[in-house]
CSV table of C-alpha atoms in Angstrom, one decimal:
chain,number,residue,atom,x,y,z
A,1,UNK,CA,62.8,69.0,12.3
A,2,UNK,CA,62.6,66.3,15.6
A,3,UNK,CA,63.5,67.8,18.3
A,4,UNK,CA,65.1,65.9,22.0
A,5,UNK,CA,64.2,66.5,25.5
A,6,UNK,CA,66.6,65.5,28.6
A,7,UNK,CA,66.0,66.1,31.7
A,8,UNK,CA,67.2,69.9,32.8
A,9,UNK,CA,70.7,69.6,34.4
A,10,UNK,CA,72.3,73.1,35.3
A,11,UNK,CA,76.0,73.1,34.5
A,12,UNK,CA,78.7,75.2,34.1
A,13,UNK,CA,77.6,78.8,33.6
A,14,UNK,CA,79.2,82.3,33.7
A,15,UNK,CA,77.9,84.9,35.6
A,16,UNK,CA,77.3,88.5,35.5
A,17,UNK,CA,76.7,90.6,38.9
A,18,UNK,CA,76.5,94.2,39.2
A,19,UNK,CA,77.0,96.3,41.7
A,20,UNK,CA,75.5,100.2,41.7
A,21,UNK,CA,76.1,103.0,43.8
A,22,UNK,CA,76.6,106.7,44.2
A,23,UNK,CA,80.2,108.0,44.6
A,24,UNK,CA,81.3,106.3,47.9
A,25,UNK,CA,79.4,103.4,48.0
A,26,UNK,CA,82.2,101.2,48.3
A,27,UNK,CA,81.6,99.4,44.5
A,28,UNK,CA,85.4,98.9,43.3
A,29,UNK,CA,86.3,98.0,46.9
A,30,UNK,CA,83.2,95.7,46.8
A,31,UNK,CA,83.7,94.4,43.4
A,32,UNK,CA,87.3,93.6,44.1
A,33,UNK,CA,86.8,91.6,47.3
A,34,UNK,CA,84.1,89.5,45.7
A,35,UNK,CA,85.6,88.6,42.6
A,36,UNK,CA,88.3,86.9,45.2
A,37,UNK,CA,86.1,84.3,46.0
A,38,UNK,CA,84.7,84.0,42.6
A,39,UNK,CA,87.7,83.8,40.2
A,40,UNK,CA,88.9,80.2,42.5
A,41,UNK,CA,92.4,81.5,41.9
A,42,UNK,CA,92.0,82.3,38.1
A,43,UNK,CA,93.1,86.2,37.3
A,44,UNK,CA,91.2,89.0,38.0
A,45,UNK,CA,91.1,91.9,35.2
A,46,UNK,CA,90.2,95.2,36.0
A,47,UNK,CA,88.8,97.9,33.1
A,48,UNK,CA,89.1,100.7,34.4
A,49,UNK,CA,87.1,104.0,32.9
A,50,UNK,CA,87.5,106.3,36.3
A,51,UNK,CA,90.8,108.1,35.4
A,52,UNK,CA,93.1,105.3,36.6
A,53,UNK,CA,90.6,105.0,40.5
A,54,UNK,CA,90.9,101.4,39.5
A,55,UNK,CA,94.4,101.4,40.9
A,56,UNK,CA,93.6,102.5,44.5
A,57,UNK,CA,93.7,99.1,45.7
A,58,UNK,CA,96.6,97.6,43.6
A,59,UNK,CA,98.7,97.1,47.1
A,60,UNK,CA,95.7,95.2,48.8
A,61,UNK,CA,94.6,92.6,46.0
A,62,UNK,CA,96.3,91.2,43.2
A,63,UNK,CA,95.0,91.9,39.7
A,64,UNK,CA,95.5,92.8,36.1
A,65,UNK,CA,94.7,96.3,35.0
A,66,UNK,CA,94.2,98.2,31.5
A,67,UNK,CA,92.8,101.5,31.5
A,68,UNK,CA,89.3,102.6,28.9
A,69,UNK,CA,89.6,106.2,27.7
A,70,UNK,CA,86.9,108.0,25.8
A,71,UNK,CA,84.9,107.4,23.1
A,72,UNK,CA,82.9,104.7,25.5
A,73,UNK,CA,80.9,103.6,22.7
A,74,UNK,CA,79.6,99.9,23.4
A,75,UNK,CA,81.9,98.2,20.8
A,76,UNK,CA,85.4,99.6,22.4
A,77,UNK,CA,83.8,98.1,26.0
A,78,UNK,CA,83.9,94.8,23.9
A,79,UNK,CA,87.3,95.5,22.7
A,80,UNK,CA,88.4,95.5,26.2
A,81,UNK,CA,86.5,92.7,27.6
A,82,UNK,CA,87.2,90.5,24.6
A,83,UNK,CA,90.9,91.2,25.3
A,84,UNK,CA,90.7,90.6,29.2
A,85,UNK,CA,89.2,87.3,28.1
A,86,UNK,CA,91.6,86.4,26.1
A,87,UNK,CA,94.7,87.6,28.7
A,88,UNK,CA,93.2,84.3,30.7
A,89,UNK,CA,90.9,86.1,33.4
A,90,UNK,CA,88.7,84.1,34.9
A,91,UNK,CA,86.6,87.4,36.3
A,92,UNK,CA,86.9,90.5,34.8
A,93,UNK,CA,85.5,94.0,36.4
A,94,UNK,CA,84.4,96.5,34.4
A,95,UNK,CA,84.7,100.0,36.6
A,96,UNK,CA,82.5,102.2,35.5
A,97,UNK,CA,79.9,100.5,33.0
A,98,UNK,CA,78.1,103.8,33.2
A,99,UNK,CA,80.1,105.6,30.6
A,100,UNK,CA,79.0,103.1,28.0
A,101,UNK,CA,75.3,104.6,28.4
A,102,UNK,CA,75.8,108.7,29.3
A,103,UNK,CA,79.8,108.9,29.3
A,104,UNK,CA,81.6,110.5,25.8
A,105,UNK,CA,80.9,108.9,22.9
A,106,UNK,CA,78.3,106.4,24.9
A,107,UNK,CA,75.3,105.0,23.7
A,108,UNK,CA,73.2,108.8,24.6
A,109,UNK,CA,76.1,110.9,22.7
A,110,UNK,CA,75.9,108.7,19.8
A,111,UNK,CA,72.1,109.2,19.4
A,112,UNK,CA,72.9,112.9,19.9
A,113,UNK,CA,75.8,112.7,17.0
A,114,UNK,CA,73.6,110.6,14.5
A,115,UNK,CA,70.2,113.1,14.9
A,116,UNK,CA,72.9,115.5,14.4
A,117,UNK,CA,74.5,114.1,11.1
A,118,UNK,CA,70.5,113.2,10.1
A,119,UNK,CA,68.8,117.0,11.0
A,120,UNK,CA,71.7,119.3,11.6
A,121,UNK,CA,70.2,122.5,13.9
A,122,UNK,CA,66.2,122.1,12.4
A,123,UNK,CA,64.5,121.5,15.2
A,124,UNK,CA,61.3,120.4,13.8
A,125,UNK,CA,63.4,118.1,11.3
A,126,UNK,CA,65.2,116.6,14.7
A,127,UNK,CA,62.1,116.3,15.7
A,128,UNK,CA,60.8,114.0,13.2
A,129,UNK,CA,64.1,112.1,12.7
A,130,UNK,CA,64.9,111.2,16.6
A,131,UNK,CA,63.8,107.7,16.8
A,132,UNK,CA,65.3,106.9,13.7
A,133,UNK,CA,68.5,108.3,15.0
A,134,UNK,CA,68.3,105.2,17.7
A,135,UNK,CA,69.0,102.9,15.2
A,136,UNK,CA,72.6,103.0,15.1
A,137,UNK,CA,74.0,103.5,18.8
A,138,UNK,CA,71.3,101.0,19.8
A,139,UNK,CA,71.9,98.0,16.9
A,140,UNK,CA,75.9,98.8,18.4
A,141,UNK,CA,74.8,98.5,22.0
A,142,UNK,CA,72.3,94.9,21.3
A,143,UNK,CA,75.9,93.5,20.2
A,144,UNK,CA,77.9,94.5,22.9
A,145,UNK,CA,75.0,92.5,25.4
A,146,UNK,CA,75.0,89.4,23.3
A,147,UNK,CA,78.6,89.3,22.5
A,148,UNK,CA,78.9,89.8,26.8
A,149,UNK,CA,76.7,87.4,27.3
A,150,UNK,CA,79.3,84.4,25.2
A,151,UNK,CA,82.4,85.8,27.1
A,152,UNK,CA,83.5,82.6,29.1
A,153,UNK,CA,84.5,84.1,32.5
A,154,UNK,CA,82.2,85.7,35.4
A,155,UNK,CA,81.9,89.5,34.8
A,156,UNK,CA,81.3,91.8,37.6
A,157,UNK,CA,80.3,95.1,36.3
A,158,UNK,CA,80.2,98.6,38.5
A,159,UNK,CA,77.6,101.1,38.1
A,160,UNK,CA,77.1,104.7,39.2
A,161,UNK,CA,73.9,105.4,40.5
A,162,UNK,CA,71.8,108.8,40.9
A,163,UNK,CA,68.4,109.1,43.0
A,164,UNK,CA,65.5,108.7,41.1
A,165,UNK,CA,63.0,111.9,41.5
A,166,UNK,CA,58.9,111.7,40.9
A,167,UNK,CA,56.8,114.8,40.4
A,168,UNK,CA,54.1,114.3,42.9
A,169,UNK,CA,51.0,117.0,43.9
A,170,UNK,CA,51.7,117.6,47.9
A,171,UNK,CA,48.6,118.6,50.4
A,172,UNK,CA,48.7,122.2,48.5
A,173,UNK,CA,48.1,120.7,45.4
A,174,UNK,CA,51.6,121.7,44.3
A,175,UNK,CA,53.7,119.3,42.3
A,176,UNK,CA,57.3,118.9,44.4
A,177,UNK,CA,60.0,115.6,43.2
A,178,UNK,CA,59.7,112.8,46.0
A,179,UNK,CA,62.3,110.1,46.2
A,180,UNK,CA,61.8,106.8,44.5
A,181,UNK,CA,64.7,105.2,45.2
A,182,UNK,CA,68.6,104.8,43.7
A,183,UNK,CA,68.6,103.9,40.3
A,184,UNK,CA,71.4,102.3,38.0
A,185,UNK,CA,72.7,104.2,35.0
A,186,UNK,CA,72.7,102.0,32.0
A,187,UNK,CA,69.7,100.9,29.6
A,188,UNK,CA,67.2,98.4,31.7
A,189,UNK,CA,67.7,95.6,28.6
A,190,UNK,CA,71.2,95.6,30.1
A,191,UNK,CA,70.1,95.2,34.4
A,192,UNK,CA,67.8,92.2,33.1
A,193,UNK,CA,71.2,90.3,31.8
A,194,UNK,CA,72.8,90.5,35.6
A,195,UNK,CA,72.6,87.0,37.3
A,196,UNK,CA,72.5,89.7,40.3
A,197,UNK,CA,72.5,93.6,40.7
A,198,UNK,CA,73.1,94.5,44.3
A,199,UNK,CA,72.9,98.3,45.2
A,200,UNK,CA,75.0,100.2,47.6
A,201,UNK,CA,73.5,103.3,48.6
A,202,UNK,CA,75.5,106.2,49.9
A,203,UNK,CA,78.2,105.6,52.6
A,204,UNK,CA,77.0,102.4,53.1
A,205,UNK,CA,80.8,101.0,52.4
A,206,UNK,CA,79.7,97.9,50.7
A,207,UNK,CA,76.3,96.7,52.2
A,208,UNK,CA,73.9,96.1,49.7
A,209,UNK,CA,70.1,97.5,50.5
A,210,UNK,CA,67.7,95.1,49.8
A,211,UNK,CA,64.6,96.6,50.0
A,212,UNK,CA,65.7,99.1,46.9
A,213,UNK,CA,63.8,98.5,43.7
A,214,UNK,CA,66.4,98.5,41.3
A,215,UNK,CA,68.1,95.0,43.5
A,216,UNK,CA,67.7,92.1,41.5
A,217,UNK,CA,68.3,88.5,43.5
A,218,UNK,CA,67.1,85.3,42.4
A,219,UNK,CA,65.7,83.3,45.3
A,220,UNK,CA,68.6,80.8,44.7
A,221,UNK,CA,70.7,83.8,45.2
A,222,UNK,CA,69.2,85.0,48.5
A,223,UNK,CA,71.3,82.7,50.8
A,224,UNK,CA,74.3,83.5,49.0
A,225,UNK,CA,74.0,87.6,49.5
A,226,UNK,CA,71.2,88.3,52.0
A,227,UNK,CA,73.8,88.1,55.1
A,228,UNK,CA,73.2,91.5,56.9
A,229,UNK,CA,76.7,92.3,56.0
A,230,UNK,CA,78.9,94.0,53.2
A,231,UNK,CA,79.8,92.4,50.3
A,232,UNK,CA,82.6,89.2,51.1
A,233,UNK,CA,85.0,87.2,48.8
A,234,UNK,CA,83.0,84.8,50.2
A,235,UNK,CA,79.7,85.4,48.5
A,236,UNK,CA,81.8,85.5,45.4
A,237,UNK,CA,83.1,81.9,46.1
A,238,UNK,CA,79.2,80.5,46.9
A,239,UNK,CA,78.5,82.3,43.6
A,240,UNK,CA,81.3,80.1,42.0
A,241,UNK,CA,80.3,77.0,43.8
A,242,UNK,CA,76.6,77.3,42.4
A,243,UNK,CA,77.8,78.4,38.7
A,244,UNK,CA,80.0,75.4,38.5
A,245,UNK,CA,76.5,73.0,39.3
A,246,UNK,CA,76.5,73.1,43.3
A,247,UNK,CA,73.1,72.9,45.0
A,248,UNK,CA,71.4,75.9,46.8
A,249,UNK,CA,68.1,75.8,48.8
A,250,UNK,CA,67.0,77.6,50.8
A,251,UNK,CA,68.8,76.0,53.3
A,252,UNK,CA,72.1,76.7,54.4
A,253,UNK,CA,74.4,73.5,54.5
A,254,UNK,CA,74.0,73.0,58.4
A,255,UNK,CA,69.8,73.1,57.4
A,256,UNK,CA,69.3,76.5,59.1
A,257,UNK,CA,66.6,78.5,57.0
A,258,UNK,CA,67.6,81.9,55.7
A,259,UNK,CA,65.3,84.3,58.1
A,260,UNK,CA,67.1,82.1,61.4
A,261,UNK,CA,70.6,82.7,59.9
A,262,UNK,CA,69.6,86.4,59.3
A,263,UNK,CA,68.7,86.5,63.1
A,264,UNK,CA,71.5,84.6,64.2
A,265,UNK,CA,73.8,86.9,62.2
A,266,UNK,CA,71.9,89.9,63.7
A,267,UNK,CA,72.2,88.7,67.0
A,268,UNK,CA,75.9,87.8,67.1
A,269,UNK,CA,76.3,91.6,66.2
A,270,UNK,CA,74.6,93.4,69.1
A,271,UNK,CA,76.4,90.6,71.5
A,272,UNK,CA,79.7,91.9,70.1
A,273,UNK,CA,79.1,95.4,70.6
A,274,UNK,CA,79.1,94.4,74.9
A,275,UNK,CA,82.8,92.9,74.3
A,276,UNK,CA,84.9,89.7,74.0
A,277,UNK,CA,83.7,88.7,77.4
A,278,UNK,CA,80.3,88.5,76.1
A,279,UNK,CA,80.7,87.5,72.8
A,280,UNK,CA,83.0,84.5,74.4
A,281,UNK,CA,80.1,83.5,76.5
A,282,UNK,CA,77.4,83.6,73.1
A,283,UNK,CA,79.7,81.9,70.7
A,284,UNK,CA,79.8,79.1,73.3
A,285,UNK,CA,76.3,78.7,74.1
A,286,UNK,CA,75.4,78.0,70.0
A,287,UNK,CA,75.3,74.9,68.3
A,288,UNK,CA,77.3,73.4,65.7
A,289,UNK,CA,74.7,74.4,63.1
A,290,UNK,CA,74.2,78.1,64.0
A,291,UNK,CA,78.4,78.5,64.6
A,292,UNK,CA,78.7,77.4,60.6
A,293,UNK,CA,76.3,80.5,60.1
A,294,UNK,CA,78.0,82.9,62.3
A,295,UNK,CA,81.6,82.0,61.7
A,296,UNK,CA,81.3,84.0,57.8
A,297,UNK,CA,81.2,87.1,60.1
A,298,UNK,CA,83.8,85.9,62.3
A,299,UNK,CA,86.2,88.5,61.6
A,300,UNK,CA,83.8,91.4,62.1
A,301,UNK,CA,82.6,90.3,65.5
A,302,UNK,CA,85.9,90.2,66.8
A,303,UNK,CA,86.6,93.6,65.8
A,304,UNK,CA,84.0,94.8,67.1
A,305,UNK,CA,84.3,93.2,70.2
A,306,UNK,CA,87.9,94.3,70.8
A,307,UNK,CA,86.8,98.0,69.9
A,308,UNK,CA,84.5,97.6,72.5
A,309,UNK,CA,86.4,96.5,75.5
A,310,UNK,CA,89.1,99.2,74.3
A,311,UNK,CA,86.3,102.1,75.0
A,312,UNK,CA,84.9,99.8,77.8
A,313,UNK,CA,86.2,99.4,81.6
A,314,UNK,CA,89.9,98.8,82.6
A,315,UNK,CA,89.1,95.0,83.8
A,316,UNK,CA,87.6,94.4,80.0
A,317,UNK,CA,88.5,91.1,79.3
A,318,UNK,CA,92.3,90.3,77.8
A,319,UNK,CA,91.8,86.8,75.8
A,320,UNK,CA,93.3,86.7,72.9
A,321,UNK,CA,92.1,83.4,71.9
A,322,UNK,CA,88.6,84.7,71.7
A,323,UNK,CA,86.3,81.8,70.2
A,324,UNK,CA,89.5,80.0,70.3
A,325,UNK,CA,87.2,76.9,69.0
A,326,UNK,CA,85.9,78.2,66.0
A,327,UNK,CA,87.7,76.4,63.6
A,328,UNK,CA,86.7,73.0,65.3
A,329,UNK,CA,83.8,73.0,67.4
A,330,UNK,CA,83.9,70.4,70.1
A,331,UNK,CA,82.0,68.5,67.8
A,332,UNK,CA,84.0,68.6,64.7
A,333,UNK,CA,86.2,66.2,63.9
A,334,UNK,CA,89.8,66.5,66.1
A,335,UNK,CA,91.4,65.5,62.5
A,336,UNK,CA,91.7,66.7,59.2
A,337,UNK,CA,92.4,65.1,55.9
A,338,UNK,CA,96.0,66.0,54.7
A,339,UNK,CA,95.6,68.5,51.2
A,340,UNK,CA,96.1,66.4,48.1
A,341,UNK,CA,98.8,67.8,44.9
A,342,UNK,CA,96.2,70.8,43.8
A,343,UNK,CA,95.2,71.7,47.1
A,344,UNK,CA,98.6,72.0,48.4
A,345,UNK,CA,99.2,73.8,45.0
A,346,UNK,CA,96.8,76.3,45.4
A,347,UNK,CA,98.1,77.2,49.1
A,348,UNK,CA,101.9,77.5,47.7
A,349,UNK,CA,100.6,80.1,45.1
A,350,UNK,CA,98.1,82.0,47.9
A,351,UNK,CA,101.6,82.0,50.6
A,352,UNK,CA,103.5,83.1,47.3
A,353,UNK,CA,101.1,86.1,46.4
A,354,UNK,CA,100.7,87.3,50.0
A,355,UNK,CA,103.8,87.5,50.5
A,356,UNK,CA,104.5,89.6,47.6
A,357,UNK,CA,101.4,91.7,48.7
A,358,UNK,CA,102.6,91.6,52.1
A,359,UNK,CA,106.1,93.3,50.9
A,360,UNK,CA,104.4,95.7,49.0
A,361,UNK,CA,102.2,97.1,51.7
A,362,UNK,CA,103.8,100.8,53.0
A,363,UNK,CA,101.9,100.7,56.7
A,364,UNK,CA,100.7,98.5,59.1
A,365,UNK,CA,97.4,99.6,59.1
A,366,UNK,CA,97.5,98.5,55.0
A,367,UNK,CA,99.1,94.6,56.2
A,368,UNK,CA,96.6,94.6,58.8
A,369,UNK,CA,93.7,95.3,56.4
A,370,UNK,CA,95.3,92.7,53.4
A,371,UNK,CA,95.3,90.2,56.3
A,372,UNK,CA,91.5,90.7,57.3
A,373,UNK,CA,91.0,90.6,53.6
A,374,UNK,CA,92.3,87.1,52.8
A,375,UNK,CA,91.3,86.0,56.5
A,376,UNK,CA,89.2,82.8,54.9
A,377,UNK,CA,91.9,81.3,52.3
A,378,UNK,CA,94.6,81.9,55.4
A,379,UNK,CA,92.7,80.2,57.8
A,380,UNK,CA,92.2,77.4,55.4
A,381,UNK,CA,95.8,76.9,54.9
A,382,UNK,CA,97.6,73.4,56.3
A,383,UNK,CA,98.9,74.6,59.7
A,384,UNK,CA,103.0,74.7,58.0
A,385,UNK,CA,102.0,77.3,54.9
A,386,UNK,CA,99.7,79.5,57.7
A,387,UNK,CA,102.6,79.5,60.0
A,388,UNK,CA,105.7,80.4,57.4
A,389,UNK,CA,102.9,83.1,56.0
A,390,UNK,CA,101.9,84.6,59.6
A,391,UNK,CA,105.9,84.7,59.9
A,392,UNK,CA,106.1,86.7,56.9
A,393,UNK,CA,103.6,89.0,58.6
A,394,UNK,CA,105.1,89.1,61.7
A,395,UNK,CA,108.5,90.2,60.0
A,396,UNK,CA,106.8,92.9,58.0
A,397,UNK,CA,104.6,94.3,61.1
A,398,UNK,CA,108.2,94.6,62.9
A,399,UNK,CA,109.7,96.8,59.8
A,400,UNK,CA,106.6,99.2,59.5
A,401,UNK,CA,106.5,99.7,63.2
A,402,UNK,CA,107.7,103.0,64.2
A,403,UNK,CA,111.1,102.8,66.2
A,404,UNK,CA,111.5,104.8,69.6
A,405,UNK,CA,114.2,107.2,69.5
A,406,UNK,CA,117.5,106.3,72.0
C-alpha cells in the first residue's frame, strides 16, 4: 500500500464543548446563549433529560425541543441526536448528558442489570463475574462516542457535576475527605472527545473556573474563552469562525496578547463599578486596539455603570449616550460597506425572529433581558432593520408597562 502526504490544512470540523456544573451553575442558560453564536443562524435543538427544565428559556431564545425519558442507555442518546441531525440542526444541546452514565437504565444500571442476569444474589459469584459484566453497557456506550463523534453539526453537551472528596490523614493522624475539586459525571473516555469542557462551579451563573482540573482548553481555545466573563454567544461564534478554518494565535485580531486583554478586560470592570462618568472618561483614553478588546463586554460595563450611579450621588452623571463612539472609534472608518443579498438575508430573518420573540415575552424585564441577549447581531444590523426592530421594542415596552390608574 503507498501512501500520500499534503501539507496539513485544518478545515471544516464539528465541535463538541461541554459545559459541567452543579445545580445552578447556569449550564442550560450558558449552553443556550453559546450555541447562538455558534449555529451562524442554522437551528438549535435541544434534548432535553431534566423533566422538561429545557423549556425555561423557550420565550428568550429560539430553538427546537424534544424531550429524553428514561431508559438513558447510550444507544436511545443516539436515537435522539441522530434525529436532531437529521431535523437540520446545525448545534444540538444535549441537557443532561449525565443520565447516560448514572441516570436509569445508564451505562452504571446496565452493568448492575447484566451482573444481575450473570450471578443473580451470589455474592461471591458477582464477585468473580463483574468485569465481565462491563462488556455489554460498555461495547453500547464506545458506539454511542464514535457514532457522536460523525454527527455533522457542533454538539454542546451539559453535565452535572459533584465535588470530588480525598481521604487524607490530618495533623492527628486521622483520615478526614479534603476537596479536590468539581468533577464531571460521565466516563473520562467521553471528557477526552470535548474540543472544550468548561466548568461552572456553584452560583457562578455562567463563568467558567479555569484553574479547576477537570477544564479542558486547547491553547488555540484560550483567546476564545479565557475573557474573565460568563459564557457569550460570542465565544460560540469565534468557536464557529475557527471550526470553519479561521486563524487563531495567540493574538487577538487588533495584536493584543491574551494576559493584556485579560487586564484590559479586568480593568474596564473596576472602572465601571465608580459610574458612567468614569467609565466615559476610560473608554476614551484607550486605543483603537484595546476598545476591540473591551467592547465584547460592552454591555456588562454599562450595566454596571448605570447600577452604580443609581446607588451613587444625586449629580451622578445622566448620558445616555455613554461610549457613544463605540461602534466607530474616531479612527474607524466614517463609512461602511452596504450588506450584500445573504447578509441583508440573514438580518430580515434575525428582525423576523425577534420580533416574534419580542411578542412572546410576558414582562419587561423578560424583553429587556432578550434584548441584552441578542445585543451583538442587533448592533450589527444596517441602521433601517435596527431601527424598524428597536420600534418593535419600543411598542412592546409600552404594552408591558404598567398603566397608572385615572
Amino acid at each position: 500500500m503507498s501512501y500520500t502526504f499534503r501539507p496539513a490544512v485544518r478545515e471544516q470540523c464539528h465541535t463538541l464543548t461541554g459545559f459541567a456544573g452543579p445545580s445552578g451553575s447556569g449550564k442550560t442558560y450558558s449552553a443556550l446563549l453559546f450555541s447562538q453564536g455558534l449555529a451562524e443562524g442554522r437551528p438549535i435543538a435541544m434534548i432535553d433529560t431534566e423533566g422538561g427544565r429545557g423549556l425555561h428559556y423557550a420565550d428568550q431564545f429560539d430553538y427546537l425541543y424534544s424531550e429524553l425519558n428514561a431508559p438513558f442507555t447510550p444507544l436511545r442518546y443516539l436515537e435522539a441526536i441522530k434525529a436532531a441531525a437529521d431535523a437540520g440542526a446545525g448545534v444540538i444541546i444535549v441537557d443532561s448528558t449525565s443520565h447516560e452514565h448514572e441516570g436509569p437504565g445508564g451505562v452504571l444500571e446496565m452493568h448492575e442489570t447484566e451482573l444481575d442476569r450473570m450471578a443473580g444474589d451470589d455474592w461471591r459469584k458477582r464477585e468473580a463475574c463483574n468485569f465481565g459484566a462491563w462488556k455489554k453497557p460498555k461495547a453500547e456506550h464506545n458506539r454511542f462516542v464514535n457514532e457522536v463523534l460523525q454527527i455533522k453539526a457542533h454538539l454542546v453537551f451539559c453535565f452535572r457535576a459533584r465535588e470530588k472528596l480525598k481521604l487524607v490523614k490530618n495533623a492527628r493522624g486521622k483520615m478526614e475527605p479534603v476537596p479536590q475539586g468539581w468533577q464531571p459525571i460521565c466516563t473520562s473516555s467521553f471528557e477526552y472527545e470535548m474540543t472544550a469542557l468548561l466548568m461552572l462551579p456553584p452560583n457562578s451563573m455562567g463563568k467558567p473556573d479555569f484553574q479547576e482540573g477537570a477544564t479542558k482548553l486547547q491553547e488555540q481555545h484560550r483567546p476564545i474563552f479565557n475573557t474573565g466573563g460568563a459564557i457569550t454567544a460570542d465565544m460560540g461564534k469565534r468557536l464557529a469562525m475557527w471550526a470553519a478554518g479561521a486563524q487563531q494565535t495567540s493574538k487577538d485580531r487588533q495584536g493584543i496578547p491574551n494576559e493584556d486583554s485579560a487586564k484590559l478586560l479586568s480593568d474596564a470592570r473596576e472602572v465601571a463599578t465608580l459610574g458612567r462618568d468614569a467609565m466615559n472618561k476610560h473608554w476614551q483614553s484607550l486605543d483603537k486596539a484595546e476598545r476591540s478588546v473591551v467592547v465584547s463586554i460592552l454591555d456588562e460595563l454599562k450595566e454596571t455603570a448605570r447600577k452604580a450611579d443609581e446607588t451613587g450621588s444625586e449629580d451622578a452623571v445622566q448620558n445616555d449616550d455613554l461610549f457613544a463612539d463605540d461602534e466607530a472609534p474616531a479612527d474607524a472608518p466614517a463609512t461602511e460597506e452596504p450588506p450584500t443579498a445573504d447578509e441583508r438575508s440573514e438580518a430580515e430573518s434575525l428582525v423576523s425572529n425577534m420580533t416574534a420573540a419580542l411578542k412572546r415575552c410576558d414582562s419587561v424585564m423578560a424583553v429587556d433581558k432578550l434584548w441584552k441577549n441578542y445585543a451583538d447581531q442587533i448592533k450589527a444590523l444596517p441602521e433601517d432593520q435596527r431601527k424598524e426592530l428597536q420600534d418593535v421594542r419600543s411598542k412592546r415596552d409600552e404594552e408591558l408597562m404598567p398603566r397608572k390608574a385615572g
